[in-house]
Coordinates of C-alpha atoms and ligand atoms in Angstrom, one line a residue:
Chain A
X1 CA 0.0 0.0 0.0
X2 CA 1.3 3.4 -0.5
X3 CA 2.0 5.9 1.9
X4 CA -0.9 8.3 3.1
X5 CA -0.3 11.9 2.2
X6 CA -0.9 13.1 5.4
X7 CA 2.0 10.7 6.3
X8 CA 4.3 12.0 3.6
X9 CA 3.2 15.6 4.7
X10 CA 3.9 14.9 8.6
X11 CA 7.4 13.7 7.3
X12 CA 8.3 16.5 4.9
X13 CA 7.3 18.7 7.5
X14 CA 9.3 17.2 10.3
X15 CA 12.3 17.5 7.9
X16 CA 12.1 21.2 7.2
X17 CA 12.0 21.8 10.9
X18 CA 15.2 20.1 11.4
X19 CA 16.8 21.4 8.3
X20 CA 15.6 24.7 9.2
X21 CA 16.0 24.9 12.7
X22 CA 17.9 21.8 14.0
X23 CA 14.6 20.5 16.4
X24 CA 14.6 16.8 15.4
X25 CA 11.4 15.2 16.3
X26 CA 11.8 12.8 13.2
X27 CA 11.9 10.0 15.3
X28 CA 9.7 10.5 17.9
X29 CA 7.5 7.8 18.9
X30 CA 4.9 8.6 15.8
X31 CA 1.1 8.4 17.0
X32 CA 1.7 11.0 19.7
X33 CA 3.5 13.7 17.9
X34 CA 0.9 13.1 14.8
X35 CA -1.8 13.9 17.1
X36 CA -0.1 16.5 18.6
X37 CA 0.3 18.2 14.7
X38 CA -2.9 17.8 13.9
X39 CA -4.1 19.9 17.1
X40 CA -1.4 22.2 15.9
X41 CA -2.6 22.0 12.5
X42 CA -6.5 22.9 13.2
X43 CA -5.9 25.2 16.4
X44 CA -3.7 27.3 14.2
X45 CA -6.0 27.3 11.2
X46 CA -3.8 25.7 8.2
X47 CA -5.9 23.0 5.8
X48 CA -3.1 20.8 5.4
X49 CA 0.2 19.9 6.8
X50 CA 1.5 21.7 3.7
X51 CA 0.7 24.6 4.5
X52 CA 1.6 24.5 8.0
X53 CA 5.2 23.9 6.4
X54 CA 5.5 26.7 4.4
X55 CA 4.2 29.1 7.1
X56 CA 7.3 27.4 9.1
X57 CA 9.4 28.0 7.0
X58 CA 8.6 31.7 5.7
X59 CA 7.0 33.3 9.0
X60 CA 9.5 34.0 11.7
X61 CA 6.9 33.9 14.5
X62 CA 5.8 30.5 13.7
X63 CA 8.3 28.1 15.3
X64 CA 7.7 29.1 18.5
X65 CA 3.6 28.5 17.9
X66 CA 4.7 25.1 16.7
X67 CA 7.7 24.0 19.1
X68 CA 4.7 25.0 21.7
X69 CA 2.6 21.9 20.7
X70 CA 5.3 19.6 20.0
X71 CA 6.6 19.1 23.4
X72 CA 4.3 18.1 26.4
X73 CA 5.0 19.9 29.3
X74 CA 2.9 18.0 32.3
X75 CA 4.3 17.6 35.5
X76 CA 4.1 17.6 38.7
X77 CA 6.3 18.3 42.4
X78 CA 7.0 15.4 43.6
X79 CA 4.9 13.4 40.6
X80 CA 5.1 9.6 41.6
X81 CA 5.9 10.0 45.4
X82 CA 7.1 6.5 45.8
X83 CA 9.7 7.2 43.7
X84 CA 10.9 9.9 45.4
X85 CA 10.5 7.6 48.5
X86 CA 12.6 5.2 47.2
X87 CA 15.1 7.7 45.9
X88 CA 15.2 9.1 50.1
X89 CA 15.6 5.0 51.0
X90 CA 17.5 3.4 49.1
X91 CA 19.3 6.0 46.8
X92 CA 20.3 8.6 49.3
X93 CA 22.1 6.5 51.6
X94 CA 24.8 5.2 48.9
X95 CA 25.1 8.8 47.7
X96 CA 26.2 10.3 50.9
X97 CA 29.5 8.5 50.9
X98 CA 30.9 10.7 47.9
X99 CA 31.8 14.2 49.2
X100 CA 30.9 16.0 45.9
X101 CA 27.7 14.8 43.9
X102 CA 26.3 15.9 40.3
X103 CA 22.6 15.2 39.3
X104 CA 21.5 15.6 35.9
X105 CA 17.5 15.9 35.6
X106 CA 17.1 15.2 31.5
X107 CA 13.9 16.8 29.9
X108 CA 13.1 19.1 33.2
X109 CA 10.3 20.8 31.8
X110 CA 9.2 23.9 34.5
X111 CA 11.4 22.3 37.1
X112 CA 8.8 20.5 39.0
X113 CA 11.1 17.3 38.7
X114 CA 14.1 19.4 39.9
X115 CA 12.7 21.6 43.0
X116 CA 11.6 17.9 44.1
X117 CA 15.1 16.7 44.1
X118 CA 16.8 19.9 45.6
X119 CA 14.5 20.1 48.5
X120 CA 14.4 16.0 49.4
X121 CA 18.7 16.8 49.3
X122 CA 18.2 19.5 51.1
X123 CA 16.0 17.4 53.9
X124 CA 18.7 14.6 53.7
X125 CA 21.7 17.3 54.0
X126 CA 23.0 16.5 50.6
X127 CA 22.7 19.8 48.5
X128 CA 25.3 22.0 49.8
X129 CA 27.9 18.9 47.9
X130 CA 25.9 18.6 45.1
X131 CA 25.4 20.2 41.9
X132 CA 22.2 19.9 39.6
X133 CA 22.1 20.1 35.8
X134 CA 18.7 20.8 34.8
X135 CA 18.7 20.7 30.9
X136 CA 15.0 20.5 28.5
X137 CA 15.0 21.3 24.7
X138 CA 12.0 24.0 25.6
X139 CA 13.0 27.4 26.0
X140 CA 9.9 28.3 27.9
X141 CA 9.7 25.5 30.0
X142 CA 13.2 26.1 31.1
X143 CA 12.3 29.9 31.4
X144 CA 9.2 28.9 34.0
X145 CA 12.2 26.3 35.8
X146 CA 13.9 29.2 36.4
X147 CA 11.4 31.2 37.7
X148 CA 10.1 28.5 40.1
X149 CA 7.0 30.1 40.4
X150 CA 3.9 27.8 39.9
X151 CA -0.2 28.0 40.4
X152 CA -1.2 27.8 43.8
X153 CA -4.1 25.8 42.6
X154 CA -1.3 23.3 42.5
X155 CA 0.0 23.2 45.7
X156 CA -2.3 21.1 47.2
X157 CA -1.5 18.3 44.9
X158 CA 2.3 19.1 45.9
X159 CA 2.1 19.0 49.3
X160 CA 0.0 15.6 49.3
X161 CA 2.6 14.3 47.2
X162 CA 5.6 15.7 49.0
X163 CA 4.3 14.1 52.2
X164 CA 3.9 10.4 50.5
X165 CA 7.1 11.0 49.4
X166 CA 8.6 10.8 52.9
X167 CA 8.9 14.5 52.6
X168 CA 10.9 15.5 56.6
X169 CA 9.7 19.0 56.4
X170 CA 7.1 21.2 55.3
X171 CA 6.4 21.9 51.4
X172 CA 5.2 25.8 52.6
X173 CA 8.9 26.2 54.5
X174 CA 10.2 26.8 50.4
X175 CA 7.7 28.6 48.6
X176 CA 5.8 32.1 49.2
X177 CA 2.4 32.5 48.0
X178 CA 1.0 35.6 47.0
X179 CA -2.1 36.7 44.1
X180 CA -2.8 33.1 43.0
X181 CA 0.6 32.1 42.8
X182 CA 3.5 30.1 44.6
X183 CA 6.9 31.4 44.4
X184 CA 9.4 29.0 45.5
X185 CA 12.5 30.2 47.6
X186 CA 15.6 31.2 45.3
X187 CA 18.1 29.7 47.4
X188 CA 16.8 26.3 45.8
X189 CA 18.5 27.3 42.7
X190 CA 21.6 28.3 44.4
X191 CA 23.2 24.5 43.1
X192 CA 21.7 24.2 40.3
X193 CA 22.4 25.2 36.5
X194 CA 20.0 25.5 33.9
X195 CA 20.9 24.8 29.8
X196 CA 19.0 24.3 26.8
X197 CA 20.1 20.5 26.1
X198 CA 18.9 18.0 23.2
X199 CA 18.9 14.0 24.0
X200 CA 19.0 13.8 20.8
X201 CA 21.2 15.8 19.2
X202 CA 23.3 16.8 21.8
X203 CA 26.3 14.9 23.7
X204 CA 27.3 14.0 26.9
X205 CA 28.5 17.0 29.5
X206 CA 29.5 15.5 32.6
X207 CA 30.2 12.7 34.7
X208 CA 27.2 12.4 37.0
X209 CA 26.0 10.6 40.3
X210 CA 22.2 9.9 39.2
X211 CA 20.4 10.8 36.5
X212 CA 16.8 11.2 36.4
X213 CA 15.2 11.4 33.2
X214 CA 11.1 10.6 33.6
X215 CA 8.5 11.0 31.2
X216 CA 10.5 12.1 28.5
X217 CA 11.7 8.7 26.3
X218 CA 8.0 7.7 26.3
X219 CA 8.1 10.5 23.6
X220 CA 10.7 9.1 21.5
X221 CA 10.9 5.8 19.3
X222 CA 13.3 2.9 20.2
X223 CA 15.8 3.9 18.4
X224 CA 16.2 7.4 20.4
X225 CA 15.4 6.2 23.3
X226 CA 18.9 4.1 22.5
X227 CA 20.4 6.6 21.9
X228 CA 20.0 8.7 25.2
X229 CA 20.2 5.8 27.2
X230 CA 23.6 5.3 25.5
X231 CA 24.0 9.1 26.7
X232 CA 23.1 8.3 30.3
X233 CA 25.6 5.2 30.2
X234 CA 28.5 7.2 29.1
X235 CA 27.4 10.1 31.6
X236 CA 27.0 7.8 34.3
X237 CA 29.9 6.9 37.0
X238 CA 30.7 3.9 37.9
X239 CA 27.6 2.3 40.1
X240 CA 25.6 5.5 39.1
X241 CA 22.2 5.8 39.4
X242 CA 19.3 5.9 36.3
X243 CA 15.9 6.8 37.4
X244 CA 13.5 6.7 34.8
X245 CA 9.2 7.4 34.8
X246 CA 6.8 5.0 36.1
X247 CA 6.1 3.1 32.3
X248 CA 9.6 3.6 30.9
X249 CA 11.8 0.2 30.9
X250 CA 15.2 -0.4 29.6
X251 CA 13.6 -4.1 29.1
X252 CA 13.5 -3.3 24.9
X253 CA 17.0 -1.9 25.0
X254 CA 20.7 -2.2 23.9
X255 CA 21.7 -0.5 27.2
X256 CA 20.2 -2.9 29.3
X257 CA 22.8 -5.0 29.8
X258 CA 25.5 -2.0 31.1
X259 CA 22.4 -1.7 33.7
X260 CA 21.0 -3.6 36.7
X261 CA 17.7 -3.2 38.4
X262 CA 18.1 -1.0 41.6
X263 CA 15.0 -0.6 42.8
X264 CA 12.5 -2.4 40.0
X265 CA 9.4 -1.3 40.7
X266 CA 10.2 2.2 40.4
X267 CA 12.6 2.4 37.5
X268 CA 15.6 2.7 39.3
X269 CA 18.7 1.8 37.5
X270 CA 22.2 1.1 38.6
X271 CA 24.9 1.2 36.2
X272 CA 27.0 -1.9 36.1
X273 CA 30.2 -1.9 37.8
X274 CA 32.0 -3.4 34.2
Chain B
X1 CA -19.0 -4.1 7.2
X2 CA -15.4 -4.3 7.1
X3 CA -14.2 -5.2 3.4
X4 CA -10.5 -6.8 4.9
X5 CA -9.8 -9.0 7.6
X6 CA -10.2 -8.1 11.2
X7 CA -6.6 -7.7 12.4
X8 CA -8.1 -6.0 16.2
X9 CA -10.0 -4.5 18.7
X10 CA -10.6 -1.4 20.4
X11 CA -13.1 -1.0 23.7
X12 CA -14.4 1.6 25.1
X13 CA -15.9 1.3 28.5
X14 CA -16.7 3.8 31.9
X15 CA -19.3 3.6 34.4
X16 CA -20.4 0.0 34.5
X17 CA -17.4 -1.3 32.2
X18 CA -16.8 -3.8 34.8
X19 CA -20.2 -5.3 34.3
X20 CA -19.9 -4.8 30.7
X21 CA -16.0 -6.2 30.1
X22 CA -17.5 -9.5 32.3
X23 CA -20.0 -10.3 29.7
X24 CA -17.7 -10.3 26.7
X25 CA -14.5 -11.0 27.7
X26 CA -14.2 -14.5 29.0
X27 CA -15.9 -16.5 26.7
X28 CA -12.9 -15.5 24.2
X29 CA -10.5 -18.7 23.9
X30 CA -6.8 -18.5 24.6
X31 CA -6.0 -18.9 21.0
X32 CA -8.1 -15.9 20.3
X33 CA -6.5 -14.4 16.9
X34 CA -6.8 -11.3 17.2
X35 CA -5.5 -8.7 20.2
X36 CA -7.7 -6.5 22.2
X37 CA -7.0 -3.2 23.5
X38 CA -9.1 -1.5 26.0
X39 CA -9.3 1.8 27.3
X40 CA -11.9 1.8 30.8
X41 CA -12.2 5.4 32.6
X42 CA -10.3 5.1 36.1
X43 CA -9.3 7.2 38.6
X44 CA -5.6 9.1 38.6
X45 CA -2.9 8.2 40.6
X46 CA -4.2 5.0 41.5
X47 CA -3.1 1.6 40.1
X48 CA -5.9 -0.6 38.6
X49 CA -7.1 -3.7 39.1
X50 CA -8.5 -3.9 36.1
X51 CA -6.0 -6.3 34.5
X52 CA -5.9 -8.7 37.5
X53 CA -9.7 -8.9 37.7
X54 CA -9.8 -10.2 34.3
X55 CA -6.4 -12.3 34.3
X56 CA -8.5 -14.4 36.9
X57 CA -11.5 -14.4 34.7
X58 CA -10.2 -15.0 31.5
X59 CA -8.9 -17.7 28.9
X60 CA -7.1 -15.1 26.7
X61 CA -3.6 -13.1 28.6
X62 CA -4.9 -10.1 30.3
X63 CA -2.6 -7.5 31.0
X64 CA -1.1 -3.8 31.5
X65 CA -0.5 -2.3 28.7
X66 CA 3.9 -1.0 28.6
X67 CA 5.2 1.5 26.5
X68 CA 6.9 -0.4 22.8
X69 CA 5.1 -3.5 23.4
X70 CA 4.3 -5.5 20.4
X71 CA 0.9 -6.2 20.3
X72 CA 0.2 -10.2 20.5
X73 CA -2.7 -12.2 19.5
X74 CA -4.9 -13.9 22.4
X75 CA -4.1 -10.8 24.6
X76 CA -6.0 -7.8 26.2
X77 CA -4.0 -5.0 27.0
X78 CA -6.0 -2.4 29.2
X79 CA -5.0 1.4 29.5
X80 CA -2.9 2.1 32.8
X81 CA -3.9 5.2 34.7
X82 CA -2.9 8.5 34.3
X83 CA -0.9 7.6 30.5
X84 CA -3.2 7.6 27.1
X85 CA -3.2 4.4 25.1
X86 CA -1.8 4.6 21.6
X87 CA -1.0 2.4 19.0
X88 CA 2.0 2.8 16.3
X89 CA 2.3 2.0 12.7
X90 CA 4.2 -1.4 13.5
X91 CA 1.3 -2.1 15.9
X92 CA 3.0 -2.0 19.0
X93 CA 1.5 0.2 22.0
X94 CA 2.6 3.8 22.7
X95 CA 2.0 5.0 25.9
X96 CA 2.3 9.2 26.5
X97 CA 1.4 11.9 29.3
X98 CA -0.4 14.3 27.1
X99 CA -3.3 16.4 28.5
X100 CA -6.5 14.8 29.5
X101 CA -9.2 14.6 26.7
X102 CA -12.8 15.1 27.5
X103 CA -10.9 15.0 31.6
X104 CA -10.3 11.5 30.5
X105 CA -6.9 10.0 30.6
X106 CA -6.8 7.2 29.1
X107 CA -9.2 8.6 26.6
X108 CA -10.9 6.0 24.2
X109 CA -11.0 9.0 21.3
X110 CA -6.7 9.0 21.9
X111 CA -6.9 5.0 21.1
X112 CA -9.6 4.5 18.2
X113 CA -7.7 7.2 16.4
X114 CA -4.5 6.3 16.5
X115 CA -5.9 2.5 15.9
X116 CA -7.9 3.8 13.3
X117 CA -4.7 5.1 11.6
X118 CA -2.8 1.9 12.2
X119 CA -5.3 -0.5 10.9
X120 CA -7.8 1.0 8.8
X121 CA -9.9 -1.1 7.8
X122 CA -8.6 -4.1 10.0
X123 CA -10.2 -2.8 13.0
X124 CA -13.3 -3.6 14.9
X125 CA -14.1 -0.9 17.3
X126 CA -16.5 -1.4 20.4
X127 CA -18.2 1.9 22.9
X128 CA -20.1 0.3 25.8
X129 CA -22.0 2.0 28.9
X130 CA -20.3 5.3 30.1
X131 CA -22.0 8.6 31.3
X132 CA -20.0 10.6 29.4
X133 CA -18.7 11.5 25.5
X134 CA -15.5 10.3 24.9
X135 CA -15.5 7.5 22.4
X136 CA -17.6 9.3 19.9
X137 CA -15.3 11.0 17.8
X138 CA -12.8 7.9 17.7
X139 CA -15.9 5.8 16.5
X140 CA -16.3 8.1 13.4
X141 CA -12.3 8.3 13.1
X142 CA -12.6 4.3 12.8
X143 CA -15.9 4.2 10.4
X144 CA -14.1 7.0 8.2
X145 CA -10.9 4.9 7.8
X146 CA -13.0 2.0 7.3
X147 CA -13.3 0.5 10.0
X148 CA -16.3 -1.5 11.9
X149 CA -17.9 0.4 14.9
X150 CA -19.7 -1.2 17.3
X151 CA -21.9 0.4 20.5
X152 CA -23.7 -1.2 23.1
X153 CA -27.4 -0.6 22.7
X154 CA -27.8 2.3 25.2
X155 CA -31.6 0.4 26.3
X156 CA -30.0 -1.9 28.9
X157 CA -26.9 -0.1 29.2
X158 CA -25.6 0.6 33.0
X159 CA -25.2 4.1 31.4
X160 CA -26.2 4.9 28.3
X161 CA -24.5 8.5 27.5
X162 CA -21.6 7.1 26.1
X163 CA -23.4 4.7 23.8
X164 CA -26.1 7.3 22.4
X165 CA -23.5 9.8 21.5
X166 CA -21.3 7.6 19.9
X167 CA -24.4 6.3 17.8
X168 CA -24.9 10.0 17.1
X169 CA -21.3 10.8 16.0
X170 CA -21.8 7.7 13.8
X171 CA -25.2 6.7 12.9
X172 CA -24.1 3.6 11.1
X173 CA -22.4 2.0 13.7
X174 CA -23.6 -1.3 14.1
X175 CA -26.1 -1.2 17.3
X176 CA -25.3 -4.5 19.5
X177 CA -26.2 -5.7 23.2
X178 CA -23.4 -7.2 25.3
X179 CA -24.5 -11.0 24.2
X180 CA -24.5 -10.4 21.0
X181 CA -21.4 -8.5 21.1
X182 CA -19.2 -11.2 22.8
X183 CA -21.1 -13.8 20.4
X184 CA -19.9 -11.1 17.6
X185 CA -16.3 -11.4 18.6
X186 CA -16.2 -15.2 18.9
X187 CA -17.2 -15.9 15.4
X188 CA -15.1 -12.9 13.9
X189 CA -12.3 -14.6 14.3
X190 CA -13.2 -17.6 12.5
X191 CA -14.5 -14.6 9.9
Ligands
LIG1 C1 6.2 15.3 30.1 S1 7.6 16.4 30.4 C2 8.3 15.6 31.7 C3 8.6 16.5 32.9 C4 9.3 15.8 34.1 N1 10.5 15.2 33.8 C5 8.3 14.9 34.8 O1 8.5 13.7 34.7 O2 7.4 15.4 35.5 C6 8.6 16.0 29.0 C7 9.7 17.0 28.8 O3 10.7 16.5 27.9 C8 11.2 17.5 27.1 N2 11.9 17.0 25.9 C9 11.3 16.6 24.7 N3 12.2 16.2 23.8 C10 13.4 16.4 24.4 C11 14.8 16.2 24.0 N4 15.0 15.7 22.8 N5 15.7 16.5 24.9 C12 15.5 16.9 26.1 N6 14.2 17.1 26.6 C13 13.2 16.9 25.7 C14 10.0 18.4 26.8 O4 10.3 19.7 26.4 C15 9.3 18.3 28.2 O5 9.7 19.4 29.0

């Protein structure tokens, strides 16, 4: 059977993104990023994919619109607590024997993944040694990360999870809240460093302690998510840590040999002493 | 009717899916031919028991669905909380985080139209009782790519929302109750 149009338009389109603009999203796990475009596609009034590509690639203000729908941005503080639980159990404890630490949170969206970590390091005393990459392709969403500030709407949802997390203190001890909004303390960012970062196009940085990459490789195909599992290997020190989202497994992957189950049920990798 | 083969299923189910899934689900023999994917409405950040309930009941392998699996005759994969179903090209299962649809995630529309656009006209598509409308537009999706829909005749449905406006988004959807549904499955296999 031959190809659908819209198939051969998704494609074509895809390709002048990257050729344009270096955003590869060709191989991204296909169903979800074609639903995505078509939302894209209707919600900013184009009849075809065609046209959508030649708005791309001729009006300046149109990337943005697009990148805006092409990457999901949900998250949450603390999003899974009993994988932040077993990060406080069983992760924590092996970490505290290094006197420096480095902790890479890969695809951090608006830093809900990261203020989680800093402040469950900061309750186990570990932040002052370590430092935290927090690295997302989207420049907004890394914009918001910086800002820390977040709907208080939210906050119940955060504090319920931070305290099934194992959470030692209170979640209101790091954020102030004021017209609607929660504004989370600046000295959280004082370890951390923010950078636009690619899995997929972009190499390896540093050597880290743990990685924590969740509910990001679910967006790409297998042969990405090779890829930046290969990244995570070579980032990885010996006996580091890979943490990875609740229905993300290594089980289909190359890597999963250089890797042994560290805590199974939540994803929690250790990377092979070989 | 569907011109092909039947190459799978999509279901559809929310309030009283329990009920409903019990009625057509274990008569289907282990060597069932054709896989069955199915998208029930459950509460977030919970897990479900969905998949062991029916394990116990069933002939056919009842499980969870997990991201890149490739889809296997004989099986029923059902939606996990909080993730939307999909399914890819080479007909393995996609999992992703994107918004709710309709305040549904899993959403049934998210499956039938990715299904729809996998199998075309391979694929047999089923909305049972729900008090709500998600389902309808991925029933038309799957009629439009030629595909056979399927809905619960909302009389004697636990809830019949779900069924009457998928029946409206597609008014030649085939109009079944849950007997003749799971007697409908049985011999479509041997189709
Ligand atoms: C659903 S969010 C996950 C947020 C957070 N990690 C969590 O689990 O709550 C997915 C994030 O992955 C980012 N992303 C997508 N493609 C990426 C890539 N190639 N490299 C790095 N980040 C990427 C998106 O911009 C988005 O912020």
């Amino acid at each position: 059977m031959s190809e659908k149009i819209e198939d051969i338009e998704i494609q074509l389109l895809l390709e002048a993104l990257y050729k344009r603009f270096h955003y590869d999203f060709r191989n991204y796990a296909q169903a979800s990023i074609k639903r995505r475009l078509k939302q894209a596609r209707e919600q900013l009034g184009f009849a075809s994919f065609s046209a959508l590509q030649e708005s791309l690639l001729h009006d300046p203000t149109m990337l943005l619109r697009l990148l805006g729908y092409l990457t999901v941005q949900v998250s949450e503080l603390f999003r899974d607590p009993s994988y932040f639980r077993a990060i406080r159990e069983k992760v924590v404890p092996h970490l505290r024997t290094y006197p420096s630490l480095k902790v890479w949170i890969a695809g951090c969206s608006s830093g809900e993944e990261l203020y989680s970590f800093v402040i469950l390091f900061r309750e186990e005393g570990l932040e002052e040694r370590t430092l935290f990459y927090a690295t997302d392709i989207n420049q907004d969403a890394l914009a918001k990360a910086e800002a820390g500030i977040y709907d208080l709407s939210r906050i119940q949802l955060f504090t319920e999870n931070h305290r099934n997390s194992g959470g030692k203190s209170s979640l209101s001890d790091y954020y102030s809240a004021a017209y609607g909004s929660a504004a989370f303390d600046k000295s959280l960012r004082k370890q951390v460093v923010f950078s636009d970062h690619s899995l997929v196009t972009d190499a390896v940085f540093a050597e880290m302690h743990m990685v924590s990459c969740r509910n990001v490789l679910i967006y790409f195909d297998r042969a990405l998510q090779d890829r930046a599992l290969g990244l995570f290997k070579e980032s990885l020190a010996r006996k580091g840590f890979l943490g990875l989202g609740a229905k993300e497994t290594m089980r289909f992957s190359e890597h999963s040999q250089s890797f042994t189950d560290y805590v199974r049920e939540e994803k929690i990798y250790q990377k092979s002493a070989r | 009717m569907t011109s092909g083969k039947a190459e799978a299923i999509v279901i559809g189910a929310s309030a009283g899916a329990l009920e409903g899934l019990s009625v057509i689900l274990p008569p289907l023999p282990a060597s069932y031919a054709l896989p069955l994917m199915i998208v029930v409405h459950v509460p977030p950040g919970k897990k479900s028991l969905l998949a062991e309930i029916f394990q116990a009941k069933c002939a056919i392998d009842v499980r969870e669905a997990e991201d890149k699996e490739p889809l296997c005759s004989g099986t029923a994969y059902f939606a996990t909380p909080d993730y939307h179903m999909l399914v890819e090209s080479d007909k393995s299962l996609a999992l992703s985080n994107d918004e709710p649809v309709l305040y549904s995630r899993p959403s049934i529309d998210v499956l039938f139209e990715s299904a729809a656009d996998a199998y075309g006209p391979g694929l047999v598509a089923i909305v049972l009782t729900g008090a709500n409308d998600d389902g309808a537009n991925g029933l038309k999706a799957v009629a439009e790519a030629g595909g056979l829909a399927i809905v619960q005749n909302p009389v004697g449905a636990y809830a019949s929302q779900m069924p009457e406006a998928a029946i409206r988004a597609c008014p030649g959807a085939k109009v079944l109750s849950l007997e003749q549904i799971a007697l409908f499955l049985l011999k479509l296999e041997k189709a």
